[in-house]
XYZ file of C-alpha atoms in Angstrom:
240
model
C -51.219 -171.388 28.032
C -51.253 -169.934 31.535
C -48.448 -167.543 32.488
C -45.764 -168.831 34.784
C -46.465 -167.506 38.313
C -42.731 -167.240 38.995
C -42.153 -165.126 35.889
C -45.093 -162.884 36.740
C -43.781 -162.398 40.276
C -40.308 -161.520 38.993
C -41.773 -159.046 36.535
C -43.849 -157.422 39.284
C -40.821 -157.158 41.577
C -38.771 -155.615 38.777
C -41.487 -153.017 38.179
C -41.626 -152.227 41.890
C -37.849 -151.807 41.971
C -38.025 -149.405 39.036
C -40.786 -147.411 40.726
C -38.833 -147.259 43.974
C -35.722 -146.140 42.140
C -37.654 -143.485 40.234
C -39.330 -142.221 43.413
C -35.992 -142.034 45.218
C -34.383 -140.094 42.374
C -37.352 -137.751 42.219
C -37.309 -137.229 45.994
C -33.576 -136.464 46.036
C -33.447 -134.676 42.702
C -34.034 -131.192 44.052
C -30.634 -130.599 45.616
C -29.119 -129.365 42.362
C -30.622 -125.861 42.536
C -29.526 -125.083 46.144
C -26.057 -126.413 45.271
C -25.883 -124.108 42.243
C -27.121 -121.216 44.391
C -24.346 -121.674 46.945
C -21.735 -122.025 44.191
C -22.944 -118.815 42.509
C -22.807 -116.974 45.841
C -19.221 -118.135 46.408
C -18.089 -117.196 42.916
C -19.849 -113.828 43.030
C -18.066 -112.972 46.278
C -14.772 -112.805 44.356
C -15.892 -109.325 43.245
C -15.534 -108.173 46.859
C -11.729 -108.309 46.669
C -9.494 -105.599 45.250
C -7.471 -108.148 43.259
C -9.284 -111.499 43.277
C -7.110 -113.234 40.670
C -4.029 -111.095 40.108
C -0.859 -111.120 42.205
C -0.112 -108.139 44.447
C 3.042 -107.059 46.275
C 1.362 -105.840 49.462
C -1.904 -106.806 51.170
C -3.929 -104.911 53.749
C -6.631 -107.203 55.072
C -9.140 -105.593 57.423
C -10.146 -107.830 60.303
C -12.684 -109.501 60.655
C -12.594 -110.774 57.100
C -16.063 -109.749 55.974
C -15.314 -110.516 52.340
C -14.761 -114.110 53.463
C -11.022 -114.648 53.038
C -8.120 -112.666 54.550
C -7.291 -110.359 51.687
C -7.793 -106.733 50.725
C -11.454 -105.834 50.222
C -12.901 -103.184 47.958
C -15.216 -102.062 50.746
C -15.770 -103.700 54.171
C -19.334 -102.367 54.270
C -20.085 -103.769 50.814
C -18.682 -107.142 51.897
C -20.787 -107.056 55.049
C -23.963 -106.268 53.116
C -23.205 -108.845 50.422
C -23.174 -111.752 52.850
C -25.801 -110.508 55.289
C -28.212 -110.006 52.400
C -26.963 -112.835 50.190
C -27.273 -115.682 52.696
C -30.879 -114.801 53.691
C -31.751 -114.402 49.994
C -30.265 -117.829 49.268
C -32.233 -119.285 52.200
C -35.428 -117.774 50.784
C -34.756 -119.299 47.361
C -34.124 -122.705 48.958
C -37.348 -122.501 50.963
C -39.448 -121.489 47.933
C -37.824 -124.194 45.783
C -38.615 -127.010 48.179
C -42.127 -125.750 48.861
C -42.775 -125.646 45.121
C -41.457 -129.202 44.737
C -43.667 -130.355 47.595
C -46.763 -128.841 45.943
C -45.901 -130.117 42.459
C -44.448 -133.561 43.172
C -45.640 -134.330 46.677
C -41.990 -134.675 47.744
C -41.197 -133.154 51.113
C -37.680 -132.371 52.341
C -36.965 -130.855 55.784
C -35.574 -127.680 54.234
C -36.239 -125.774 57.455
C -33.073 -127.334 58.909
C -31.022 -125.971 55.995
C -32.372 -122.457 56.458
C -32.030 -122.573 60.246
C -28.447 -123.824 60.045
C -27.198 -121.116 57.682
C -29.123 -118.218 59.221
C -28.338 -119.376 62.766
C -24.580 -119.313 62.210
C -24.891 -115.993 60.368
C -26.781 -114.483 63.324
C -24.149 -115.815 65.723
C -21.472 -114.248 63.542
C -23.269 -110.902 63.720
C -23.354 -111.121 67.512
C -19.677 -112.022 67.859
C -18.274 -109.392 65.501
C -18.998 -105.945 64.080
C -18.053 -104.137 60.884
C -14.213 -104.296 60.689
C -12.191 -101.305 61.815
C -8.639 -102.604 62.210
C -6.007 -104.395 60.148
C -5.172 -108.058 60.552
C -2.320 -108.612 63.016
C 0.925 -108.391 61.081
C 2.901 -110.367 63.664
C 1.356 -113.671 62.671
C 3.598 -116.084 60.806
C 3.382 -119.716 59.813
C 4.712 -120.873 63.174
C 3.196 -118.432 65.688
C -0.022 -120.422 65.894
C -3.439 -120.208 64.246
C -5.246 -116.885 64.040
C -8.499 -118.124 65.577
C -10.270 -114.710 65.413
C -9.972 -115.129 61.642
C -12.819 -117.629 61.854
C -15.222 -114.688 62.125
C -15.951 -115.091 58.431
C -19.271 -115.383 56.539
C -17.933 -118.461 54.775
C -18.812 -120.479 57.888
C -22.616 -120.091 57.422
C -22.144 -121.137 53.801
C -20.280 -124.300 54.806
C -22.916 -125.143 57.441
C -25.702 -124.632 54.879
C -24.090 -127.137 52.504
C -23.438 -129.719 55.237
C -27.039 -129.561 56.498
C -28.330 -129.652 52.913
C -26.357 -132.841 52.338
C -27.752 -134.305 55.546
C -31.418 -133.617 54.725
C -30.905 -134.782 51.133
C -28.992 -137.874 52.297
C -26.162 -136.925 49.979
C -22.661 -137.856 51.081
C -21.297 -135.822 48.189
C -22.941 -132.640 49.441
C -21.779 -133.278 52.996
C -18.251 -133.775 51.669
C -18.537 -130.537 49.669
C -19.582 -128.670 52.818
C -16.732 -130.165 54.830
C -14.361 -129.197 51.997
C -15.520 -125.559 52.155
C -15.190 -125.623 55.941
C -11.685 -127.102 55.846
C -10.460 -124.550 53.315
C -12.043 -121.734 55.314
C -10.418 -122.806 58.577
C -6.998 -123.169 56.948
C -7.090 -119.926 54.957
C -8.642 -117.727 57.638
C -6.464 -118.893 60.539
C -3.177 -118.443 58.654
C -1.529 -115.180 57.717
C -0.739 -114.399 54.993
C -3.505 -116.407 53.348
C -2.407 -119.792 52.087
C 0.535 -120.136 54.484
C 1.637 -123.741 54.924
C 3.274 -124.413 58.327
C 6.707 -126.004 58.244
C 5.501 -129.152 60.035
C 3.122 -129.871 57.139
C 5.939 -129.889 54.579
C 8.528 -131.606 56.750
C 10.732 -128.542 57.109
C 12.140 -126.600 60.037
C 11.925 -123.063 58.649
C 8.987 -120.721 58.411
C 6.927 -122.919 56.143
C 5.753 -121.869 52.713
C 2.912 -120.105 50.995
C 0.775 -120.939 47.988
C 0.660 -118.195 45.401
C -3.091 -118.414 44.876
C -5.450 -115.478 45.157
C -8.922 -115.337 46.771
C -10.715 -115.960 43.471
C -8.790 -119.185 42.930
C -9.754 -120.532 46.357
C -13.409 -119.585 45.834
C -13.438 -121.504 42.546
C -11.905 -124.438 44.401
C -14.741 -124.281 46.939
C -17.440 -124.044 44.284
C -16.269 -126.851 41.979
C -17.534 -129.786 44.117
C -20.919 -128.083 44.415
C -21.208 -127.680 40.665
C -20.215 -131.320 40.118
C -22.898 -132.502 42.567
C -25.452 -130.172 40.974
C -24.808 -131.590 37.492
C -25.097 -135.170 38.752
C -28.313 -134.460 40.678
C -29.861 -132.572 37.763
C -29.196 -135.462 35.387
C -30.678 -137.894 37.895
C -33.773 -135.723 38.264
C -34.189 -135.522 34.496
C -34.019 -139.308 34.200
C -36.650 -139.633 36.901
């Protein structure tokens, strides 16, 4: 009995679909390690603060915020070195990871854009600011307007790295994670004290409010989406 040509064609198409799906998962399965790397860098930066998780009664935040967020640092120089060594080190790990995947699996990702994005913004940050010498302006309140100089923070290169990584990996989740880090950074670093909520956001007419979170809590909040994406991508890569 001769096989049904229609059945054979359907079986062939199904096999092709499975191969395409496996190739796509393999091609996009490498994003988990860079995502974990960025999350680890964010979480490790909590050690730069004098009191990353505990409440304090008074805060002296040196400006620019080289630790990342507007809070008291253990050492401005240590914060400066952490990010200006950490981001290039992370970029090197990303480059080596994707080159290794290209040699082993024949899967090529334009990782150069990820490295250029993060290091480019970091270099721009170095040009625009120097090691901090003065305190943050204590006249800022919830309703005196954003503290735009607060955006001189090394968290911006991190956010750009994640957004570009999501773009080259065609991952909406990673792009969203990068935008999330960027949004939190803009809000926290342009308000003083950190976490201030303007009155117009809560429908009030007073001086607004303030969340009682500490820098470590916000850094965990930034890292969580990255870890979730990393777990999902790792599982997908394992299935492939």
